[in-house]
Amino acid sequence: MRIYQPILLSFATTVVVFYISAIVTAAYSGSRQLLYVRDDPITIPPYLIFENVRLERAYVALQAWKRTMISDPWNLTLNWFGPRVCDYNGVVCSESLDDPSIKTVSGVDLNHGDIAGHLPEELGLLTDIALFHVNSNRFCGTLPLGFSQLSLLFELDLSNNRFAGKFPELVVGLPKLKYLDLRYNEFEGGLPESLFEKDLDALFLNSNRFTSKIPVNMGNSPVSVLVLASNRFDGCIPTSFGKMGKTLNEIILMDNGLQSCLPNNMGLLKNVTVLDISYNSLVGELPESMGQMESLEVLNVERNMFSGVIPEELCLLKNLREFRYGSNYFTGEPPTCGYLENYNNTMNCLKDAKLQRSTMDCKVFLSKPVDCDSYKCSPVASTCLCPAPVSPPPPQIAPVSPPSAPSLPPAPQPSPSA
């Protein structure tokens, strides 16, 4: 009888799971039994023969997972039986990286399955997987500690499910992880600073319940895509933002509660093509350095409390095709903005423009100057790219209710063919 027993070792606040295999001869039984902390341990019938131990462990992991599934409307796991785990729907096998003569499970893809259940600890036995994709299902609960054993995991997609709880910090310790997608779940609380020190390429956290401020070291992240939209972040856009210029291509911070001026070093983001900070409570002027964001194609600052004059250099950017700045308090715009493929300037304080705020509304709002220092955002170490302002201090907002939230594109829907 083969026994896999999870042992929990506790070091201060860190818990590490080790799976230990032992072979026990049992005179009373002719079967091999996989024992876990459960009332109904997985039992391997003696007639099941596996190519190698890793595939046997994968069998245990997948059978334990199947037991947790309470609904599989498209029968994606219908053929999850027997020792040929590489033939299971959604299971990908390939040569082991440390021994090409051994076939092992290298990935799981159950996207758009509409499966209900949770993730068991036994999934930590899949130590050779590089990708784990389960988006658009109904999995709930939290990420099991067993995932800390997945040292080769490169892509983790848990999006559009019902996971909840604090941010799963164990993912920060996965050495090979580059792609993390947790959007459209119920995760809550703050984000650890260690997340932005990790060598990720893409980070999707939108449409959860994350709160608190965005960590000040956000600029240390090497991601090319960062999406934090539709959460409950407040406070400043970190002034370390400009440090992401070498790698960042797209950033979406829309539909939060951010309250600050924009960092003056925005011009360092020379590779950014999409910047969406709409539906927040951001104030002050758009920094002149934004005219140096030479790759910018789409810019959305709608539904904030920006004011002042839009920098002429911004609308002259050669790649800019869409600029949406409606529902703010801008008092001036260069005529070149009107030549863009797509722009919106409505509900501002622009003289002679159509569909603007009332004169009284603008007068009340613009009656007090903005003091960006009052938001106490941490200063950035690098020098500002823009010249010292020569115009009068930008206006300050009067207390105004935050704008209503927008609608994000709907999450992908399950389909039987996916």
GROMACS .gro file of N, CA and C in nm, residues 26-182:
model
  471
   26ALA      N    1   0.065  -0.425   0.330
   26ALA     CA    2  -0.053  -0.449   0.411
   26ALA      C    3  -0.107  -0.588   0.379
   27ALA      N    4  -0.101  -0.676   0.476
   27ALA     CA    5  -0.147  -0.813   0.453
   27ALA      C    6  -0.297  -0.819   0.438
   28TYR      N    7  -0.365  -0.720   0.496
   28TYR     CA    8  -0.510  -0.727   0.496
   28TYR      C    9  -0.571  -0.665   0.371
   29SER      N   10  -0.492  -0.607   0.284
   29SER     CA   11  -0.549  -0.540   0.168
   29SER      C   12  -0.457  -0.555   0.049
   30GLY      N   13  -0.515  -0.575  -0.068
   30GLY     CA   14  -0.436  -0.586  -0.190
   30GLY      C   15  -0.432  -0.457  -0.267
   31SER      N   16  -0.481  -0.348  -0.212
   31SER     CA   17  -0.484  -0.220  -0.285
   31SER      C   18  -0.385  -0.122  -0.223
   32ARG      N   19  -0.351  -0.017  -0.302
   32ARG     CA   20  -0.266   0.091  -0.253
   32ARG      C   21  -0.356   0.207  -0.215
   33GLN      N   22  -0.334   0.260  -0.098
   33GLN     CA   23  -0.423   0.363  -0.047
   33GLN      C   24  -0.345   0.491  -0.023
   34LEU      N   25  -0.398   0.604  -0.074
   34LEU     CA   26  -0.338   0.735  -0.056
   34LEU      C   27  -0.409   0.803   0.059
   35LEU      N   28  -0.338   0.823   0.168
   35LEU     CA   29  -0.401   0.877   0.288
   35LEU      C   30  -0.377   1.026   0.299
   36TYR      N   31  -0.482   1.102   0.320
   36TYR     CA   32  -0.475   1.245   0.346
   36TYR      C   33  -0.560   1.274   0.468
   37VAL      N   34  -0.561   1.398   0.506
   37VAL     CA   35  -0.645   1.437   0.619
   37VAL      C   36  -0.787   1.450   0.565
   38ARG      N   37  -0.851   1.337   0.547
   38ARG     CA   38  -0.987   1.332   0.493
   38ARG      C   39  -1.053   1.205   0.543
   39ASP      N   40  -1.183   1.204   0.539
   39ASP     CA   41  -1.257   1.086   0.584
   39ASP      C   42  -1.261   0.978   0.477
   40ASP      N   43  -1.242   1.017   0.351
   40ASP     CA   44  -1.252   0.921   0.241
   40ASP      C   45  -1.124   0.926   0.157
   41PRO      N   46  -1.016   0.864   0.203
   41PRO     CA   47  -0.889   0.872   0.131
   41PRO      C   48  -0.899   0.812  -0.009
   42ILE      N   49  -0.817   0.866  -0.100
   42ILE     CA   50  -0.811   0.813  -0.235
   42ILE      C   51  -0.745   0.676  -0.231
   43THR      N   52  -0.806   0.578  -0.294
   43THR     CA   53  -0.751   0.443  -0.299
   43THR      C   54  -0.720   0.406  -0.443
   44ILE      N   55  -0.598   0.359  -0.469
   44ILE     CA   56  -0.558   0.317  -0.603
   44ILE      C   57  -0.576   0.167  -0.614
   45PRO      N   58  -0.666   0.121  -0.699
   45PRO     CA   59  -0.683  -0.025  -0.717
   45PRO      C   60  -0.552  -0.090  -0.763
   46PRO      N   61  -0.527  -0.212  -0.721
   46PRO     CA   62  -0.398  -0.277  -0.753
   46PRO      C   63  -0.379  -0.301  -0.902
   47TYR      N   64  -0.486  -0.301  -0.981
   47TYR     CA   65  -0.472  -0.330  -1.124
   47TYR      C   66  -0.435  -0.206  -1.205
   48LEU      N   67  -0.430  -0.089  -1.142
   48LEU     CA   68  -0.391   0.031  -1.214
   48LEU      C   69  -0.238   0.042  -1.220
   49ILE      N   70  -0.185   0.047  -1.339
   49ILE     CA   71  -0.040   0.054  -1.359
   49ILE      C   72  -0.007   0.189  -1.422
   50PHE      N   73   0.090   0.260  -1.363
   50PHE     CA   74   0.130   0.392  -1.411
   50PHE      C   75   0.270   0.387  -1.471
   51GLU      N   76   0.294   0.474  -1.568
   51GLU     CA   77   0.425   0.478  -1.632
   51GLU      C   78   0.535   0.515  -1.534
   52ASN      N   79   0.503   0.603  -1.441
   52ASN     CA   80   0.604   0.647  -1.345
   52ASN      C   81   0.533   0.702  -1.222
   53VAL      N   82   0.611   0.730  -1.119
   53VAL     CA   83   0.556   0.776  -0.991
   53VAL      C   84   0.489   0.913  -1.007
   54ARG      N   85   0.543   0.999  -1.094
   54ARG     CA   86   0.486   1.133  -1.107
   54ARG      C   87   0.344   1.129  -1.164
   55LEU      N   88   0.322   1.038  -1.258
   55LEU     CA   89   0.186   1.024  -1.313
   55LEU      C   90   0.092   0.963  -1.208
   56GLU      N   91   0.146   0.878  -1.123
   56GLU     CA   92   0.064   0.823  -1.016
   56GLU      C   93   0.022   0.934  -0.919
   57ARG      N   94   0.116   1.022  -0.887
   57ARG     CA   95   0.082   1.134  -0.800
   57ARG      C   96  -0.018   1.228  -0.866
   58ALA      N   97  -0.001   1.246  -0.997
   58ALA     CA   98  -0.097   1.329  -1.070
   58ALA      C   99  -0.237   1.268  -1.064
   59TYR      N  100  -0.243   1.136  -1.073
   59TYR     CA  101  -0.372   1.066  -1.062
   59TYR      C  102  -0.437   1.098  -0.928
   60VAL      N  103  -0.359   1.092  -0.821
   60VAL     CA  104  -0.412   1.121  -0.688
   60VAL      C  105  -0.465   1.264  -0.682
   61ALA      N  106  -0.385   1.359  -0.734
   61ALA     CA  107  -0.426   1.499  -0.730
   61ALA      C  108  -0.555   1.522  -0.806
   62LEU      N  109  -0.564   1.465  -0.925
   62LEU     CA  110  -0.681   1.489  -1.010
   62LEU      C  111  -0.805   1.418  -0.956
   63GLN      N  112  -0.787   1.298  -0.900
   63GLN     CA  113  -0.902   1.229  -0.841
   63GLN      C  114  -0.953   1.303  -0.718
   64ALA      N  115  -0.861   1.355  -0.637
   64ALA     CA  116  -0.902   1.434  -0.520
   64ALA      C  117  -0.976   1.559  -0.564
   65TRP      N  118  -0.928   1.621  -0.671
   65TRP     CA  119  -0.994   1.743  -0.723
   65TRP      C  120  -1.132   1.710  -0.775
   66LYS      N  121  -1.143   1.599  -0.849
   66LYS     CA  122  -1.273   1.561  -0.905
   66LYS      C  123  -1.375   1.538  -0.794
   67ARG      N  124  -1.330   1.487  -0.682
   67ARG     CA  125  -1.423   1.463  -0.570
   67ARG      C  126  -1.481   1.593  -0.516
   68THR      N  127  -1.406   1.702  -0.529
   68THR     CA  128  -1.456   1.830  -0.477
   68THR      C  129  -1.553   1.898  -0.572
   69MET      N  130  -1.563   1.849  -0.696
   69MET     CA  131  -1.647   1.914  -0.796
   69MET      C  132  -1.792   1.870  -0.776
   70ILE      N  133  -1.878   1.965  -0.748
   70ILE     CA  134  -2.018   1.932  -0.724
   70ILE      C  135  -2.105   1.957  -0.846
   71SER      N  136  -2.047   2.016  -0.950
   71SER     CA  137  -2.122   2.037  -1.074
   71SER      C  138  -2.023   2.048  -1.190
   72ASP      N  139  -2.049   1.971  -1.294
   72ASP     CA  140  -1.968   1.973  -1.416
   72ASP      C  141  -2.063   1.964  -1.535
   73PRO      N  142  -2.133   2.075  -1.568
   73PRO     CA  143  -2.242   2.068  -1.664
   73PRO      C  144  -2.202   2.025  -1.804
   74TRP      N  145  -2.077   2.047  -1.843
   74TRP     CA  146  -2.033   2.007  -1.977
   74TRP      C  147  -1.958   1.875  -1.974
   75ASN      N  148  -1.955   1.808  -1.859
   75ASN     CA  149  -1.890   1.677  -1.846
   75ASN      C  150  -1.744   1.678  -1.890
   76LEU      N  151  -1.675   1.786  -1.858
   76LEU     CA  152  -1.535   1.796  -1.898
   76LEU      C  153  -1.448   1.693  -1.826
   77THR      N  154  -1.489   1.653  -1.707
   77THR     CA  155  -1.409   1.555  -1.632
   77THR      C  156  -1.468   1.415  -1.640
   78LEU      N  157  -1.554   1.393  -1.736
   78LEU     CA  158  -1.620   1.262  -1.748
   78LEU      C  159  -1.519   1.149  -1.769
   79ASN      N  160  -1.410   1.178  -1.842
   79ASN     CA  161  -1.311   1.073  -1.868
   79ASN      C  162  -1.194   1.077  -1.770
   80TRP      N  163  -1.213   1.142  -1.656
   80TRP     CA  164  -1.109   1.144  -1.554
   80TRP      C  165  -1.114   1.016  -1.470
   81PHE      N  166  -1.076   0.907  -1.527
   81PHE     CA  167  -1.065   0.781  -1.453
   81PHE      C  168  -0.956   0.697  -1.520
   82GLY      N  169  -0.900   0.606  -1.442
   82GLY     CA  170  -0.796   0.520  -1.496
   82GLY      C  171  -0.658   0.584  -1.489
   83PRO      N  172  -0.555   0.505  -1.520
   83PRO     CA  173  -0.417   0.549  -1.502
   83PRO      C  174  -0.364   0.640  -1.613
   84ARG      N  175  -0.435   0.651  -1.725
   84ARG     CA  176  -0.385   0.731  -1.838
   84ARG      C  177  -0.425   0.877  -1.820
   85VAL      N  178  -0.363   0.941  -1.721
   85VAL     CA  179  -0.402   1.078  -1.685
   85VAL      C  180  -0.373   1.176  -1.798
   86CYS      N  181  -0.280   1.145  -1.884
   86CYS     CA  182  -0.247   1.236  -1.995
   86CYS      C  183  -0.358   1.242  -2.099
   87ASP      N  184  -0.453   1.147  -2.091
   87ASP     CA  185  -0.568   1.148  -2.182
   87ASP      C  186  -0.689   1.219  -2.120
   88TYR      N  187  -0.679   1.263  -1.995
   88TYR     CA  188  -0.790   1.333  -1.932
   88TYR      C  189  -0.814   1.466  -2.003
   89ASN      N  190  -0.941   1.501  -2.020
   89ASN     CA  191  -0.974   1.632  -2.077
   89ASN      C  192  -0.910   1.743  -1.994
   90GLY      N  193  -0.849   1.837  -2.062
   90GLY     CA  194  -0.790   1.952  -1.994
   90GLY      C  195  -0.654   1.930  -1.932
   91VAL      N  196  -0.602   1.810  -1.943
   91VAL     CA  197  -0.471   1.779  -1.884
   91VAL      C  198  -0.367   1.773  -1.996
   92VAL      N  199  -0.256   1.842  -1.977
   92VAL     CA  200  -0.148   1.847  -2.075
   92VAL      C  201  -0.025   1.778  -2.018
   93CYS      N  202   0.034   1.689  -2.096
   93CYS     CA  203   0.154   1.619  -2.053
   93CYS      C  204   0.270   1.649  -2.148
   94SER      N  205   0.389   1.640  -2.095
   94SER     CA  206   0.510   1.659  -2.176
   94SER      C  207   0.627   1.596  -2.104
   95GLU      N  208   0.744   1.603  -2.167
   95GLU     CA  209   0.864   1.548  -2.105
   95GLU      C  210   0.902   1.630  -1.982
   96SER      N  211   0.948   1.562  -1.881
   96SER     CA  212   0.990   1.631  -1.760
   96SER      C  213   1.115   1.714  -1.789
   97LEU      N  214   1.123   1.831  -1.728
   97LEU     CA  215   1.238   1.919  -1.752
   97LEU      C  216   1.366   1.861  -1.694
   98ASP      N  217   1.356   1.788  -1.584
   98ASP     CA  218   1.477   1.733  -1.523
   98ASP      C  219   1.513   1.595  -1.572
   99ASP      N  220   1.421   1.530  -1.646
   99ASP     CA  221   1.448   1.397  -1.701
   99ASP      C  222   1.358   1.376  -1.823
  100PRO      N  223   1.409   1.404  -1.944
  100PRO     CA  224   1.326   1.394  -2.066
  100PRO      C  225   1.269   1.255  -2.090
  101SER      N  226   1.321   1.154  -2.023
  101SER     CA  227   1.268   1.019  -2.043
  101SER      C  228   1.139   0.996  -1.966
  102ILE      N  229   1.101   1.091  -1.880
  102ILE     CA  230   0.982   1.076  -1.797
  102ILE      C  231   0.872   1.169  -1.847
  103LYS      N  232   0.756   1.112  -1.873
  103LYS     CA  233   0.639   1.193  -1.907
  103LYS      C  234   0.569   1.237  -1.779
  104THR      N  235   0.525   1.363  -1.778
  104THR     CA  236   0.462   1.415  -1.658
  104THR      C  237   0.355   1.516  -1.695
  105VAL      N  238   0.266   1.546  -1.603
  105VAL     CA  239   0.162   1.646  -1.625
  105VAL      C  240   0.226   1.784  -1.616
  106SER      N  241   0.218   1.860  -1.726
  106SER     CA  242   0.281   1.992  -1.732
  106SER      C  243   0.180   2.107  -1.731
  107GLY      N  244   0.051   2.075  -1.741
  107GLY     CA  245  -0.047   2.183  -1.739
  107GLY      C  246  -0.188   2.132  -1.722
  108VAL      N  247  -0.275   2.222  -1.672
  108VAL     CA  248  -0.418   2.195  -1.659
  108VAL      C  249  -0.492   2.314  -1.716
  109ASP      N  250  -0.587   2.288  -1.805
  109ASP     CA  251  -0.665   2.394  -1.868
  109ASP      C  252  -0.812   2.353  -1.871
  110LEU      N  253  -0.888   2.407  -1.777
  110LEU     CA  254  -1.033   2.381  -1.770
  110LEU      C  255  -1.110   2.512  -1.789
  111ASN      N  256  -1.055   2.603  -1.869
  111ASN     CA  257  -1.121   2.731  -1.893
  111ASN      C  258  -1.263   2.713  -1.946
  112HIS      N  259  -1.353   2.801  -1.902
  112HIS     CA  260  -1.491   2.806  -1.951
  112HIS      C  261  -1.566   2.675  -1.927
  113GLY      N  262  -1.533   2.607  -1.818
  113GLY     CA  263  -1.599   2.479  -1.790
  113GLY      C  264  -1.725   2.491  -1.708
  114ASP      N  265  -1.745   2.606  -1.640
  114ASP     CA  266  -1.862   2.626  -1.553
  114ASP      C  267  -1.868   2.521  -1.443
  115ILE      N  268  -1.752   2.472  -1.402
  115ILE     CA  269  -1.745   2.369  -1.298
  115ILE      C  270  -1.753   2.434  -1.161
  116ALA      N  271  -1.827   2.373  -1.071
  116ALA     CA  272  -1.838   2.421  -0.933
  116ALA      C  273  -1.763   2.327  -0.841
  117GLY      N  274  -1.694   2.386  -0.743
  117GLY     CA  275  -1.619   2.306  -0.648
  117GLY      C  276  -1.512   2.391  -0.583
  118HIS      N  277  -1.406   2.328  -0.534
  118HIS     CA  278  -1.294   2.403  -0.478
  118HIS      C  279  -1.164   2.333  -0.514
  119LEU      N  280  -1.053   2.393  -0.477
  119LEU     CA  281  -0.921   2.337  -0.508
  119LEU      C  282  -0.867   2.265  -0.385
  120PRO      N  283  -0.840   2.135  -0.393
  120PRO     CA  284  -0.792   2.061  -0.277
  120PRO      C  285  -0.640   2.074  -0.259
  121GLU      N  286  -0.593   2.042  -0.140
  121GLU     CA  287  -0.450   2.048  -0.112
  121GLU      C  288  -0.370   1.953  -0.201
  122GLU      N  289  -0.432   1.843  -0.243
  122GLU     CA  290  -0.360   1.742  -0.322
  122GLU      C  291  -0.308   1.797  -0.454
  123LEU      N  292  -0.360   1.911  -0.500
  123LEU     CA  293  -0.308   1.968  -0.624
  123LEU      C  294  -0.161   2.006  -0.611
  124GLY      N  295  -0.112   2.015  -0.488
  124GLY     CA  296   0.030   2.037  -0.469
  124GLY      C  297   0.118   1.921  -0.516
  125LEU      N  298   0.057   1.808  -0.547
  125LEU     CA  299   0.132   1.694  -0.602
  125LEU      C  300   0.167   1.715  -0.749
  126LEU      N  301   0.107   1.813  -0.815
  126LEU     CA  302   0.135   1.838  -0.957
  126LEU      C  303   0.259   1.927  -0.969
  127THR      N  304   0.370   1.878  -0.922
  127THR     CA  305   0.490   1.960  -0.908
  127THR      C  306   0.557   1.993  -1.040
  128ASP      N  307   0.511   1.937  -1.151
  128ASP     CA  308   0.573   1.964  -1.280
  128ASP      C  309   0.491   2.059  -1.369
  129ILE      N  310   0.377   2.107  -1.319
  129ILE     CA  311   0.293   2.188  -1.407
  129ILE      C  312   0.351   2.328  -1.424
  130ALA      N  313   0.337   2.379  -1.547
  130ALA     CA  314   0.381   2.516  -1.580
  130ALA      C  315   0.263   2.609  -1.593
  131LEU      N  316   0.145   2.555  -1.625
  131LEU     CA  317   0.027   2.641  -1.636
  131LEU      C  318  -0.091   2.577  -1.566
  132PHE      N  319  -0.171   2.664  -1.504
  132PHE     CA  320  -0.293   2.620  -1.436
  132PHE      C  321  -0.400   2.722  -1.471
  133HIS      N  322  -0.490   2.684  -1.563
  133HIS     CA  323  -0.592   2.774  -1.615
  133HIS      C  324  -0.731   2.720  -1.579
  134VAL      N  325  -0.806   2.795  -1.499
  134VAL     CA  326  -0.942   2.753  -1.463
  134VAL      C  327  -1.038   2.871  -1.472
  135ASN      N  328  -1.013   2.963  -1.566
  135ASN     CA  329  -1.102   3.080  -1.570
  135ASN      C  330  -1.242   3.044  -1.616
  136SER      N  331  -1.338   3.123  -1.573
  136SER     CA  332  -1.479   3.108  -1.609
  136SER      C  333  -1.536   2.975  -1.561
  137ASN      N  334  -1.521   2.952  -1.430
  137ASN     CA  335  -1.584   2.840  -1.364
  137ASN      C  336  -1.654   2.892  -1.239
  138ARG      N  337  -1.686   2.803  -1.149
  138ARG     CA  338  -1.751   2.842  -1.024
  138ARG      C  339  -1.675   2.789  -0.903
  139PHE      N  340  -1.542   2.785  -0.915
  139PHE     CA  341  -1.461   2.741  -0.803
  139PHE      C  342  -1.463   2.847  -0.694
  140CYS      N  343  -1.463   2.802  -0.570
  140CYS     CA  344  -1.472   2.894  -0.457
  140CYS      C  345  -1.364   2.861  -0.355
  141GLY      N  346  -1.368   2.931  -0.243
  141GLY     CA  347  -1.270   2.907  -0.138
  141GLY      C  348  -1.143   2.987  -0.161
  142THR      N  349  -1.032   2.934  -0.114
  142THR     CA  350  -0.904   3.002  -0.125
  142THR      C  351  -0.804   2.913  -0.199
  143LEU      N  352  -0.688   2.969  -0.227
  143LEU     CA  353  -0.583   2.892  -0.292
  143LEU      C  354  -0.517   2.803  -0.187
  144PRO      N  355  -0.515   2.672  -0.208
  144PRO     CA  356  -0.461   2.582  -0.104
  144PRO      C  357  -0.310   2.599  -0.087
  145LEU      N  358  -0.263   2.572   0.035
  145LEU     CA  359  -0.121   2.583   0.064
  145LEU      C  360  -0.037   2.490  -0.021
  146GLY      N  361  -0.098   2.382  -0.070
  146GLY     CA  362  -0.025   2.289  -0.155
  146GLY      C  363   0.032   2.354  -0.280
  147PHE      N  364  -0.027   2.466  -0.322
  147PHE     CA  365   0.023   2.535  -0.441
  147PHE      C  366   0.165   2.587  -0.421
  148SER      N  367   0.208   2.601  -0.297
  148SER     CA  368   0.344   2.648  -0.272
  148SER      C  369   0.448   2.549  -0.321
  149GLN      N  370   0.406   2.427  -0.352
  149GLN     CA  371   0.498   2.325  -0.404
  149GLN      C  372   0.514   2.332  -0.556
  150LEU      N  373   0.439   2.417  -0.622
  150LEU     CA  374   0.441   2.422  -0.769
  150LEU      C  375   0.552   2.516  -0.817
  151SER      N  376   0.674   2.470  -0.803
  151SER     CA  377   0.791   2.554  -0.828
  151SER      C  378   0.814   2.584  -0.975
  152LEU      N  379   0.746   2.515  -1.065
  152LEU     CA  380   0.762   2.540  -1.208
  152LEU      C  381   0.645   2.619  -1.268
  153LEU      N  382   0.548   2.656  -1.185
  153LEU     CA  383   0.428   2.722  -1.236
  153LEU      C  384   0.463   2.857  -1.299
  154PHE      N  385   0.424   2.873  -1.424
  154PHE     CA  386   0.456   2.993  -1.503
  154PHE      C  387   0.333   3.082  -1.521
  155GLU      N  388   0.216   3.021  -1.541
  155GLU     CA  389   0.092   3.094  -1.560
  155GLU      C  390  -0.014   3.042  -1.463
  156LEU      N  391  -0.077   3.135  -1.392
  156LEU     CA  392  -0.185   3.100  -1.300
  156LEU      C  393  -0.305   3.189  -1.331
  157ASP      N  394  -0.411   3.128  -1.381
  157ASP     CA  395  -0.532   3.201  -1.419
  157ASP      C  396  -0.651   3.146  -1.341
  158LEU      N  397  -0.693   3.223  -1.241
  158LEU     CA  398  -0.809   3.187  -1.159
  158LEU      C  399  -0.926   3.281  -1.184
  159SER      N  400  -0.923   3.355  -1.294
  159SER     CA  401  -1.020   3.463  -1.317
  159SER      C  402  -1.162   3.411  -1.337
  160ASN      N  403  -1.256   3.500  -1.304
  160ASN     CA  404  -1.398   3.473  -1.323
  160ASN      C  405  -1.444   3.346  -1.251
  161ASN      N  406  -1.416   3.344  -1.121
  161ASN     CA  407  -1.462   3.236  -1.035
  161ASN      C  408  -1.523   3.298  -0.909
  162ARG      N  409  -1.521   3.225  -0.801
  162ARG     CA  410  -1.580   3.273  -0.675
  162ARG      C  411  -1.482   3.260  -0.560
  163PHE      N  412  -1.353   3.273  -0.591
  163PHE     CA  413  -1.253   3.267  -0.485
  163PHE      C  414  -1.266   3.391  -0.396
  164ALA      N  415  -1.229   3.375  -0.270
  164ALA     CA  416  -1.246   3.483  -0.172
  164ALA      C  417  -1.131   3.480  -0.073
  165GLY      N  418  -1.136   3.577   0.020
  165GLY     CA  419  -1.033   3.584   0.122
  165GLY      C  420  -0.926   3.686   0.087
  166LYS      N  421  -0.821   3.688   0.166
  166LYS     CA  422  -0.711   3.781   0.144
  166LYS      C  423  -0.633   3.744   0.018
  167PHE      N  424  -0.552   3.838  -0.028
  167PHE     CA  425  -0.467   3.808  -0.143
  167PHE      C  426  -0.382   3.685  -0.112
  168PRO      N  427  -0.378   3.585  -0.202
  168PRO     CA  428  -0.304   3.460  -0.175
  168PRO      C  429  -0.153   3.483  -0.185
  169GLU      N  430  -0.092   3.522  -0.074
  169GLU     CA  431   0.049   3.561  -0.075
  169GLU      C  432   0.144   3.449  -0.115
  170LEU      N  433   0.097   3.326  -0.108
  170LEU     CA  434   0.187   3.217  -0.144
  170LEU      C  435   0.232   3.226  -0.289
  171VAL      N  436   0.154   3.294  -0.375
  171VAL     CA  437   0.194   3.304  -0.516
  171VAL      C  438   0.322   3.386  -0.532
  172VAL      N  439   0.348   3.476  -0.437
  172VAL     CA  440   0.470   3.557  -0.445
  172VAL      C  441   0.593   3.469  -0.434
  173GLY      N  442   0.581   3.357  -0.366
  173GLY     CA  443   0.694   3.266  -0.349
  173GLY      C  444   0.714   3.168  -0.461
  174LEU      N  445   0.628   3.169  -0.563
  174LEU     CA  446   0.644   3.076  -0.676
  174LEU      C  447   0.753   3.131  -0.768
  175PRO      N  448   0.867   3.065  -0.777
  175PRO     CA  449   0.985   3.125  -0.841
  175PRO      C  450   0.972   3.148  -0.991
  176LYS      N  451   0.891   3.070  -1.061
  176LYS     CA  452   0.882   3.081  -1.207
  176LYS      C  453   0.760   3.159  -1.254
  177LEU      N  454   0.674   3.201  -1.164
  177LEU     CA  455   0.547   3.263  -1.203
  177LEU      C  456   0.570   3.396  -1.274
  178LYS      N  457   0.508   3.411  -1.393
  178LYS     CA  458   0.518   3.534  -1.471
  178LYS      C  459   0.382   3.596  -1.501
  179TYR      N  460   0.278   3.514  -1.504
  179TYR     CA  461   0.144   3.561  -1.542
  179TYR      C  462   0.048   3.527  -1.430
  180LEU      N  463  -0.014   3.629  -1.371
  180LEU     CA  464  -0.108   3.609  -1.259
  180LEU      C  465  -0.238   3.680  -1.290
  181ASP      N  466  -0.347   3.605  -1.296
  181ASP     CA  467  -0.478   3.660  -1.329
  181ASP      C  468  -0.578   3.617  -1.223
  182LEU      N  469  -0.618   3.714  -1.139
  182LEU     CA  470  -0.715   3.687  -1.032
  182LEU      C  471  -0.843   3.769  -1.050
   0.00000   0.00000   0.00000
